[in-house]
Amino acid sequence: SDFSLQLSGKASLNFKNELYNFEGNFETFGMKGIALFDIKNKLLTYHLQTENFTNVELSNLMDFIVTKVELDPIAKGWIHKNIVAQTYQLHFIEGKFDLHSYDYYPLEMKGSATAKDALVSFEPTVPPAHVEEIGILFENDKLIFDVKNATYEKKSVQKADVYIYNLLGKGTGIVVDLDVIARLDKDIHKILHAFKIDVPITQTSGETKAKVTLDIKFSPFDINATGKFSTQKSNFKLSDVEMYTKEAFISLDNYLVYLDKTNMRYKNLFDITTTGLFDAKTQKFNGKADINALSLDFNGAKLLETKNLKEQSATMSIEENTTRIIIPELETILQFEPKNNFFSFENLSKIESLSPFMQENGLHQGSVLVTTQNFEKFQATILAQDFSTPLLINDTVVKDFEVKLSTDTITLDAHTIDKKISLHLDKQITLHVKDLNISIPKGDSPLESPIKITILGENSSFIDTQSNRTILSDNYTLNIYQDVMSLHSKYQKSSFEYDKTKKNLSIIGTSMDANFSNHMLNKNYFHEGDFSLQLDGKDDKHLKCTFIMHQTAIQELKFFDNLMATINAIPSLVVFSDPKFNQGGYFVKDGYIEFTREGEIITIIDMKLTGNNADIVGSGTINFDTNQITLKLQIRTLKTFSNIIDWIPIVGGLVL
């Protein structure tokens, strides 16, 4: 017959009552066993059981059955293709068959079987799982698999309940109920992908407890996936970026993934605990995040450093291996990609309270964009607005900068877009300044730095913005380390050296021209000439100084203006008036002033000026508290007329 059925045994035939039964052996498609048949009123009742058989015999039987019974192809595949055992045994199958109507009463069929040493394939591209033994029960049109000792890629499956429902009816599907303690790695991902589930997390260490239930309808295809996942102290990759979690609790409801107090940590950059909903279809997350720690440190420059920032709104999207986290309240974006990652702080005023660097440097406004491929080397673009600095264009403070920065967290290099400022940070700081002046800080205490700072200036001068005194410079080297500050500066032929510690101040100026000296004093006292300066002391309130001048004309000095006016007003001296006497100021061939300062009092110890028309020798004091000047001077005038004066009569001499 079509069943290739062979029977041998005992039969009882009662034609009067139409009762027939058979008890004996059977063989069909290579399967052997015992058969019991009863026929009453054209209703066949059967009971079969077999010896051990192989997948070959099972496949041959199933290929025949689908020609006689409406059986979903996927369900048929699960019976003899997706599950392939070394041996099978049918303990029994029983049911009834109407010989008149050919109704086989599928809902009343029952059966039990065992498959041993089985490989379970979820999808052709996915490695199969291994099961020592599968108990199979068929009743109520449901095929139930009792899985014992299952492993997948050497991972033990604690529980696996599987059944196919509506096997012979409409709406066939399969339910898979799993309990697994394993790493959510690439092997597990292969199974999830086979069931159209894409999770953007790959676990690299630790274990995850998973309870997953999949209800899959075969035609039309539909899947209902629910589950719960929990893990502790694990490393994982999010969009190929290595992260760490202290603990994570995740619930799955089809394409909706609920994160409940799930911790995510990346090195020292951030540590957040988030609660919210992730939609796997749109790959978007909305929720709240507790920022346990957020830090962005560029070799000691802490752009961000905060802890315990609670209840921050956060959104996250994952598209094509790109994870994007947005914290709207901070106007901050964190984006992770396989080959590039960036952090954008679009409004620095939002993070000022979280930024030691901004607080320490007076930065209030602007934006920062940080990029990195491997979290070992960083690049940044910093737009600093209204930034407090000592840098000046002429006398105007520069407050806005656009800076490019790169660092490997050991060394750091930065420069402004116009290249007027560049910086290198290693074990020390080297700063280049070009075409920008530097304002001298207020206060008496010296600048101090725990690491050595070297500032190299080009066409950059130093300006005391209080007094507008200026140290002109074509180029200089300024070193600051601990309590020591030293400056070596050149301006044309002028040389200026400044050395200061907590206990000592030394200034030496040589070959200073009139322009340099006038800027240093913030007065146009001198026209041409050559000057030198030597100053030593404890600080600028306790010092001794010598100022030397050669071949210069002193101008705009009221004392000399008044002296010349007085001499020219004496009638008896008009005849001796020298038209060069007060033109171009008071000319000094050679001169010096020695003075000391103690607190607010300057004491002029010795002053001697040798000029063409007058010599001045004197001493005195200047009191800054009372604004009083006391000078004792000896002045010899009209030196150009010394020969004529020798011939003046006694009376004229007395007048002179």
XYZ file of C-alpha atoms in Angstrom:
656
model
C 0.000 0.000 0.000
C 0.983 3.653 0.105
C 2.222 3.061 3.638
C 4.483 0.215 2.486
C 2.957 -1.514 5.477
C 3.702 -5.124 6.280
C 1.781 -6.875 9.064
C 2.164 -10.240 10.764
C 0.201 -11.467 13.763
C -3.194 -12.553 14.934
C -6.480 -11.218 13.659
C -10.067 -11.722 14.888
C -12.901 -11.091 12.453
C -16.578 -10.908 13.503
C -18.452 -10.179 10.334
C -21.855 -10.378 12.005
C -21.164 -7.603 14.453
C -18.559 -5.921 12.178
C -15.890 -6.216 14.857
C -12.336 -6.726 13.733
C -9.043 -6.625 15.671
C -5.424 -7.331 15.011
C -2.411 -7.807 17.276
C 1.009 -8.363 15.821
C 4.126 -6.833 14.293
C 4.426 -4.222 11.592
C 7.077 -2.696 9.381
C 6.754 0.515 7.384
C 9.457 2.682 5.784
C 12.065 0.575 7.615
C 10.461 1.144 11.027
C 9.535 -2.005 12.969
C 7.235 -2.433 15.933
C 4.032 -3.712 17.483
C 0.588 -2.793 16.207
C -2.900 -3.087 17.719
C -5.931 -2.406 15.520
C -9.646 -2.485 16.336
C -12.416 -1.792 13.839
C -15.986 -1.204 14.888
C -18.647 0.362 12.727
C -15.977 1.373 10.213
C -14.049 3.257 12.928
C -10.420 2.141 13.134
C -8.672 2.493 16.504
C -4.932 1.982 16.448
C -2.014 1.744 18.842
C 1.571 1.536 17.561
C 4.976 1.307 19.202
C 8.372 0.814 17.595
C 11.850 -0.432 18.115
C 14.741 2.023 17.784
C 15.027 3.675 14.374
C 17.099 6.394 12.736
C 16.477 9.774 11.208
C 16.491 8.209 7.749
C 13.401 6.146 8.512
C 11.735 9.107 10.214
C 12.403 11.372 7.236
C 10.978 8.852 4.802
C 7.843 8.547 6.914
C 7.415 12.324 7.273
C 7.854 12.845 3.517
C 4.968 10.436 3.004
C 2.722 11.830 5.754
C 2.757 15.383 4.338
C 1.192 13.997 1.157
C -1.745 12.716 3.165
C -2.051 15.212 6.023
C -2.061 19.024 6.105
C 1.171 19.595 7.966
C 2.989 22.952 7.995
C 6.377 22.598 6.230
C 8.178 24.384 9.083
C 6.563 22.090 11.655
C 7.547 19.074 9.541
C 11.117 20.411 9.451
C 11.240 20.698 13.240
C 10.222 17.038 13.556
C 12.916 15.457 11.405
C 15.233 18.182 10.005
C 15.765 20.761 12.751
C 16.102 17.948 15.281
C 18.315 15.114 14.098
C 18.950 12.330 16.633
C 21.129 9.270 16.467
C 18.269 7.020 17.620
C 14.516 7.334 18.040
C 11.947 5.164 19.721
C 8.195 5.545 19.489
C 6.793 4.402 22.815
C 3.269 4.646 21.475
C 1.002 6.507 19.145
C -2.717 5.980 19.201
C -5.772 7.399 17.596
C -8.685 6.571 15.338
C -9.533 6.761 11.687
C -12.944 6.803 10.008
C -12.729 4.352 7.115
C -15.794 5.934 5.548
C -15.085 9.677 5.867
C -11.261 9.405 6.165
C -11.366 11.678 9.218
C -8.270 10.963 11.348
C -9.388 12.963 14.431
C -6.141 14.937 14.950
C -7.222 16.472 18.264
C -7.611 13.005 19.775
C -4.266 11.631 18.670
C -1.731 10.871 21.403
C 1.826 9.720 21.276
C 5.137 9.483 23.124
C 8.669 9.039 21.839
C 12.317 9.514 22.804
C 15.171 10.925 20.721
C 18.739 10.472 21.955
C 22.005 12.217 21.147
C 20.291 14.909 19.100
C 21.514 17.996 17.245
C 19.038 20.886 17.197
C 19.456 23.397 14.366
C 17.795 26.795 14.601
C 18.892 28.014 11.182
C 21.377 26.699 8.566
C 24.000 29.378 9.298
C 23.831 28.858 13.081
C 25.780 26.070 14.830
C 23.421 23.408 16.256
C 22.797 22.772 19.938
C 23.410 19.316 21.382
C 20.873 17.507 23.559
C 21.522 14.206 25.294
C 17.874 13.208 25.275
C 14.572 14.657 24.136
C 11.300 13.293 25.430
C 8.504 13.875 22.908
C 4.821 13.939 23.820
C 1.966 14.533 21.390
C -1.522 15.322 22.638
C -4.235 17.931 22.057
C -2.613 18.723 18.691
C 0.529 19.841 20.566
C 3.982 18.321 20.100
C 5.939 18.818 23.325
C 9.733 18.413 23.551
C 11.193 17.643 26.976
C 14.842 18.708 26.549
C 17.399 17.136 28.891
C 21.072 18.132 29.267
C 21.251 20.671 26.451
C 24.415 22.570 25.518
C 25.068 25.199 22.882
C 28.660 25.930 21.881
C 29.717 24.361 25.212
C 27.249 26.568 27.114
C 24.879 24.720 29.398
C 21.152 25.401 29.022
C 19.506 25.134 32.443
C 15.988 24.833 31.109
C 14.510 24.384 27.646
C 10.777 23.844 27.244
C 9.740 23.599 23.594
C 6.440 22.703 21.990
C 4.754 23.003 18.623
C 1.076 23.923 18.831
C -1.656 23.349 16.215
C 0.627 20.755 14.656
C -2.118 19.324 12.473
C -4.527 22.250 12.638
C -4.453 25.862 11.487
C -2.073 28.488 12.868
C 0.890 26.228 13.577
C 3.649 27.689 15.687
C 6.390 26.886 18.171
C 7.049 28.080 21.717
C 10.606 28.062 23.066
C 11.014 28.730 26.806
C 14.669 28.973 27.884
C 16.595 29.556 31.106
C 20.264 30.181 30.359
C 23.257 31.324 32.383
C 25.783 32.271 29.742
C 27.671 35.112 28.170
C 25.696 37.161 25.657
C 28.413 36.747 23.055
C 28.592 36.283 19.290
C 27.452 32.651 19.558
C 24.243 33.616 21.340
C 23.784 36.468 18.853
C 23.664 33.924 16.031
C 20.615 32.273 17.597
C 18.947 35.634 18.271
C 19.529 36.696 14.673
C 17.944 33.446 13.495
C 14.787 34.535 15.331
C 15.028 38.100 13.939
C 16.158 39.557 17.274
C 19.004 42.074 17.076
C 20.573 43.166 20.373
C 23.373 45.785 20.013
C 25.250 44.477 23.083
C 27.997 41.842 23.004
C 29.239 40.567 26.362
C 32.987 39.933 26.656
C 33.210 38.807 30.288
C 30.896 37.706 33.067
C 27.634 35.817 32.766
C 24.036 36.766 32.106
C 21.012 35.085 33.625
C 18.383 34.946 30.908
C 14.763 33.804 30.915
C 13.419 33.993 27.375
C 10.114 32.884 25.886
C 9.660 32.895 22.102
C 6.267 32.250 20.513
C 6.796 31.911 16.756
C 3.935 31.502 14.307
C 5.005 29.824 11.102
C 2.528 31.182 8.555
C 2.246 34.067 8.330
C 5.501 34.488 10.235
C 5.156 36.322 13.524
C 7.165 36.274 16.725
C 6.268 37.205 20.272
C 9.419 37.461 22.366
C 9.495 38.158 26.096
C 12.269 37.745 28.597
C 14.286 38.966 31.525
C 18.058 39.400 31.653
C 20.314 40.228 34.580
C 24.069 40.431 34.909
C 26.673 41.734 37.346
C 30.273 42.866 37.008
C 30.508 42.272 33.286
C 32.321 43.765 30.338
C 30.408 44.306 27.129
C 30.637 46.045 23.777
C 28.090 48.672 22.792
C 28.518 49.507 19.106
C 31.954 47.884 19.360
C 33.020 50.122 22.293
C 34.252 48.215 25.374
C 32.222 49.128 28.467
C 31.614 47.757 31.935
C 28.458 47.257 33.986
C 28.269 46.822 37.727
C 24.783 45.437 37.323
C 22.065 45.432 34.683
C 18.395 44.432 34.725
C 16.669 44.239 31.361
C 13.163 43.131 30.376
C 12.194 42.230 26.813
C 8.700 42.561 25.356
C 9.120 41.942 21.653
C 10.809 45.048 20.236
C 10.529 46.971 23.497
C 13.513 46.625 25.831
C 13.056 48.057 29.323
C 16.230 48.977 31.216
C 15.766 49.060 34.976
C 18.655 50.675 36.865
C 21.129 49.433 34.297
C 24.691 50.555 34.925
C 27.079 51.517 32.106
C 30.668 52.557 32.680
C 33.477 53.429 30.299
C 36.931 53.624 31.921
C 37.040 56.907 33.842
C 35.007 58.795 31.252
C 31.508 58.113 32.535
C 29.550 55.948 34.967
C 25.788 56.173 34.537
C 22.784 54.225 35.813
C 19.838 54.471 33.467
C 16.173 53.510 33.526
C 14.011 53.751 30.440
C 12.594 52.165 27.317
C 14.546 51.110 24.228
C 12.579 50.483 21.030
C 14.501 47.928 18.984
C 12.541 48.817 15.830
C 13.464 52.492 15.897
C 16.694 51.781 17.811
C 15.877 54.665 20.156
C 15.955 54.936 23.953
C 14.164 57.399 26.199
C 14.589 57.516 29.912
C 16.346 59.001 32.914
C 19.983 58.652 33.853
C 21.756 59.066 37.171
C 25.246 60.284 36.309
C 27.366 58.640 38.978
C 30.536 60.076 37.453
C 31.402 62.050 34.333
C 35.012 62.963 33.635
C 36.964 64.310 30.685
C 40.600 64.895 31.607
C 43.188 66.228 29.161
C 46.426 65.490 30.959
C 45.336 67.188 34.157
C 43.061 69.769 32.527
C 39.671 68.564 33.816
C 37.067 69.730 31.331
C 34.452 67.651 33.186
C 34.550 66.295 36.722
C 31.262 65.568 38.453
C 29.602 62.929 40.610
C 26.063 62.043 41.680
C 24.112 64.070 39.132
C 20.606 62.654 39.516
C 17.595 62.300 37.234
C 18.993 63.621 33.981
C 16.745 63.166 30.946
C 18.521 61.085 28.332
C 17.815 59.755 24.873
C 19.822 57.131 23.031
C 19.701 55.924 19.446
C 21.536 53.018 17.840
C 21.815 52.950 14.060
C 24.298 51.037 11.926
C 26.648 50.368 14.847
C 26.456 53.987 15.980
C 25.276 54.684 19.524
C 24.243 58.257 20.267
C 23.452 59.418 23.824
C 21.912 62.863 24.273
C 21.566 64.652 27.624
C 19.363 67.660 26.720
C 19.652 69.469 30.060
C 23.428 69.648 29.627
C 23.228 70.107 25.820
C 25.683 67.213 25.667
C 25.989 64.457 23.050
C 28.046 61.266 23.433
C 28.384 59.270 20.209
C 30.141 55.915 19.813
C 31.063 54.407 16.448
C 33.268 51.432 15.493
C 36.066 53.696 14.187
C 35.252 57.068 15.658
C 33.626 58.525 18.770
C 32.820 62.085 19.668
C 31.549 64.107 22.606
C 29.859 67.401 21.909
C 29.233 70.071 24.536
C 27.227 72.618 22.581
C 26.758 75.177 25.361
C 29.559 75.356 27.897
C 27.505 77.514 30.235
C 25.380 74.396 30.886
C 28.355 72.433 32.223
C 30.301 75.261 33.882
C 29.322 74.051 37.359
C 30.669 70.590 36.419
C 33.945 71.819 34.898
C 36.970 72.561 37.109
C 38.840 73.730 33.987
C 36.183 76.339 33.204
C 35.965 77.502 36.802
C 39.741 77.755 37.232
C 40.232 79.635 33.953
C 37.213 81.913 33.881
C 35.624 80.187 30.861
C 31.870 80.749 30.831
C 30.644 80.377 27.280
C 31.472 78.481 24.107
C 31.443 74.908 22.857
C 33.690 71.845 22.764
C 33.822 68.936 20.318
C 36.037 65.980 21.284
C 36.757 63.073 18.916
C 38.663 59.837 19.468
C 39.084 56.546 17.649
C 40.451 54.402 20.448
C 40.039 56.443 23.655
C 43.815 56.647 23.807
C 44.260 59.619 21.474
C 41.868 62.566 21.500
C 41.312 65.556 19.258
C 39.230 68.546 20.265
C 37.932 71.801 18.856
C 37.270 74.362 21.565
C 35.376 77.585 20.904
C 35.969 79.735 23.976
C 33.891 82.891 24.334
C 34.271 85.598 26.960
C 37.324 83.687 28.224
C 39.401 85.450 30.875
C 43.063 85.490 29.776
C 46.100 87.750 30.235
C 46.457 88.040 26.439
C 46.008 91.383 24.727
C 45.830 92.791 21.209
C 47.530 96.116 21.871
C 45.753 97.067 25.105
C 42.505 95.171 24.489
C 41.878 91.860 26.257
C 41.405 88.894 23.896
C 38.330 86.958 25.068
C 37.360 84.716 22.145
C 39.467 81.817 20.887
C 39.057 78.839 18.584
C 41.523 76.146 19.618
C 42.522 72.823 18.042
C 43.804 70.292 20.565
C 45.224 66.773 20.440
C 46.399 64.517 23.258
C 47.289 60.923 24.008
C 46.584 61.686 27.711
C 50.363 61.765 28.266
C 51.287 64.650 25.997
C 49.062 67.450 24.756
C 49.365 69.864 21.831
C 47.078 72.782 21.118
C 47.002 75.872 18.953
C 44.596 78.616 17.977
C 43.276 78.656 14.429
C 45.376 81.758 13.641
C 48.471 80.034 15.139
C 49.121 83.038 17.401
C 49.083 80.717 20.417
C 50.423 77.175 20.555
C 51.009 74.912 23.513
C 52.808 71.646 24.200
C 52.304 69.780 27.470
C 54.482 66.850 28.467
C 56.212 66.770 31.812
C 56.278 70.541 31.456
C 54.325 73.205 29.565
C 55.742 75.086 26.599
C 53.637 77.982 25.334
C 54.350 79.998 22.172
C 52.789 83.458 21.887
C 52.989 85.494 18.684
C 51.683 89.008 17.990
C 49.836 89.119 21.299
C 50.777 91.075 24.410
C 50.564 89.711 27.955
C 49.129 91.673 30.843
C 51.128 91.575 34.057
C 49.013 90.091 36.880
C 48.074 92.266 39.831
C 49.386 91.570 43.294
C 52.727 91.167 44.974
C 52.948 87.377 45.239
C 54.859 85.643 42.437
C 53.197 83.264 40.041
C 53.622 79.673 41.152
C 53.315 76.417 39.226
C 53.872 72.787 40.299
C 55.287 72.006 36.847
C 57.704 73.981 34.738
C 56.102 76.480 32.363
C 58.098 77.991 29.524
C 56.528 80.823 27.518
C 58.234 81.783 24.269
C 57.138 85.145 22.888
C 57.484 86.655 19.428
C 56.495 90.290 18.870
C 54.862 90.045 22.261
C 55.211 92.610 25.054
C 54.292 92.726 28.745
C 51.826 95.389 29.905
C 50.895 96.448 33.425
C 47.267 97.332 32.731
C 46.998 99.333 35.978
C 49.823 101.750 35.214
C 50.044 101.030 31.471
C 53.782 100.465 31.849
C 55.076 98.182 29.106
C 58.098 95.944 28.645
C 58.558 95.955 24.886
C 59.829 92.705 23.392
C 60.665 91.312 19.981
C 61.234 87.914 21.545
C 61.479 86.536 25.066
C 61.657 83.412 27.179
C 59.636 83.346 30.392
C 60.132 80.433 32.815
C 57.836 79.737 35.770
C 58.414 76.845 38.151
C 57.283 76.610 41.758
C 58.069 80.076 43.236
C 60.687 81.018 40.612
C 59.923 83.243 37.631
C 62.559 84.448 35.175
C 62.241 86.518 32.022
C 64.888 87.061 29.352
C 63.718 89.526 26.737
C 65.166 91.261 23.666
C 63.854 94.370 21.963
C 65.985 95.611 19.094
C 69.324 96.302 20.883
C 67.707 96.369 24.323
C 68.015 93.500 26.754
C 65.780 92.998 29.811
C 66.078 90.320 32.488
C 63.643 89.745 35.341
C 64.143 87.120 38.064
C 61.798 86.718 41.010
C 61.383 84.259 43.876
C 59.581 84.526 47.189
C 62.714 86.001 48.761
C 64.380 87.897 45.936
C 63.698 90.209 43.004
C 66.292 91.112 40.384
C 65.891 93.255 37.251
C 68.669 94.059 34.819
C 68.140 96.194 31.725
C 71.003 96.935 29.343
C 71.308 98.954 26.103
C 67.772 100.154 26.559
C 66.781 102.836 24.059
C 64.450 105.776 24.687
C 61.404 104.036 23.259
C 61.913 101.010 25.519
C 62.523 103.198 28.597
C 59.568 105.508 27.925
C 57.231 102.496 27.620
C 58.689 100.986 30.781
C 57.956 104.247 32.694
C 54.756 105.040 30.748
C 56.087 108.603 30.213
C 57.714 110.265 27.224
C 60.623 111.493 29.330
C 63.460 110.677 26.974
C 64.438 111.550 23.419
C 67.097 109.254 22.073
C 69.849 107.982 24.327
C 71.033 104.756 25.932
C 69.931 103.465 29.331
C 70.635 100.692 31.801
C 68.889 99.512 34.935
C 69.909 97.319 37.838
C 67.450 96.508 40.594
C 67.776 94.088 43.521
C 65.580 93.469 46.500
C 63.129 91.292 48.310
C 60.182 92.380 46.188
C 58.876 95.494 44.417
C 58.233 97.200 47.799
C 61.699 96.484 49.215
C 64.512 97.127 46.750
C 67.572 99.092 45.675
C 67.944 100.416 42.148
C 70.457 102.169 39.905
C 69.245 103.814 36.688
C 71.931 105.030 34.263
C 71.459 107.214 31.158
C 73.710 108.423 28.321
C 73.258 111.005 25.566
C 69.562 111.672 26.056
C 67.249 114.656 26.218
C 64.791 114.761 29.126
C 61.417 116.119 28.046
C 58.067 116.806 29.650
C 59.624 117.021 33.120
C 57.904 119.946 34.866
C 60.832 120.663 37.191
C 63.187 121.378 34.307
C 60.541 123.259 32.346
C 59.972 125.557 35.314
C 63.736 125.988 35.894
C 64.355 127.070 32.316
C 61.416 129.453 32.389
C 62.788 131.071 35.567
C 66.300 131.600 34.117
C 64.958 133.121 30.930
C 62.730 135.490 32.946
C 65.709 137.171 34.772
C 66.394 140.437 32.860
C 70.061 140.609 33.743
C 70.543 137.173 32.205
C 68.691 137.756 28.958
C 71.957 138.703 27.309
C 73.245 135.262 28.133
C 70.142 133.482 26.904
C 71.018 130.355 24.929
C 68.370 129.545 22.308
C 69.327 125.836 22.642
C 68.929 125.874 26.394
C 65.284 124.797 26.479
C 64.755 123.491 22.990
C 64.434 119.680 22.990
C 64.427 119.474 26.771
C 67.285 118.955 29.157
C 70.155 117.164 27.454
C 72.114 114.721 29.628
C 75.501 113.546 28.545
C 75.806 111.100 31.432
C 73.762 110.530 34.509
C 72.538 108.123 37.129
C 69.996 107.859 39.911
C 70.415 105.542 42.889
C 67.393 104.965 45.080
C 65.855 102.514 47.514
C 62.265 101.667 48.287
C 60.870 100.525 51.616
C 57.140 100.155 51.574
C 55.592 103.363 50.254
C 58.714 105.526 50.576
C 61.366 105.914 47.882
C 64.683 107.368 49.028
C 66.906 108.922 46.338
C 70.367 108.248 47.715
C 72.296 109.932 44.961
C 71.364 111.623 41.697
C 73.897 113.105 39.326
C 73.078 114.385 35.863
C 75.751 115.984 33.678
C 74.326 118.074 30.855
C 75.324 120.733 28.317
C 73.538 123.585 30.066
C 73.182 122.363 33.618
C 74.504 119.791 36.038
C 72.214 118.450 38.733
C 73.285 116.692 41.929
C 70.889 115.834 44.698
C 68.947 113.474 46.932
C 65.519 113.275 48.515
C 62.389 111.220 49.208
C 59.063 110.374 47.616
C 56.182 109.349 49.869
C 53.403 107.499 48.052
C 51.112 107.610 51.079
C 51.160 111.457 51.243
C 52.075 112.092 47.593
C 54.854 114.383 48.854
C 58.214 114.819 47.113
C 61.139 116.270 49.048
C 64.343 116.926 47.036
C 67.605 118.714 47.880
C 69.338 119.664 44.627
C 72.478 121.490 43.601
C 72.159 122.961 40.097
C 74.889 124.573 38.048
C 73.500 126.346 34.965
C 74.709 128.268 31.867
C 77.791 126.099 31.467
C 78.105 127.131 27.802
C 78.822 130.747 28.914
C 81.543 129.963 31.449
C 84.214 131.886 29.510
C 82.013 134.979 29.219
C 81.077 134.883 32.896
C 84.752 135.185 33.805
C 84.664 138.740 32.339
C 81.466 139.837 34.065
C 81.933 142.785 36.439
C 81.569 142.143 40.136
C 78.003 143.402 40.215
C 77.025 141.203 37.289
C 78.690 138.252 38.949
C 76.820 138.851 42.145
C 73.549 138.908 40.246
C 74.458 135.715 38.506
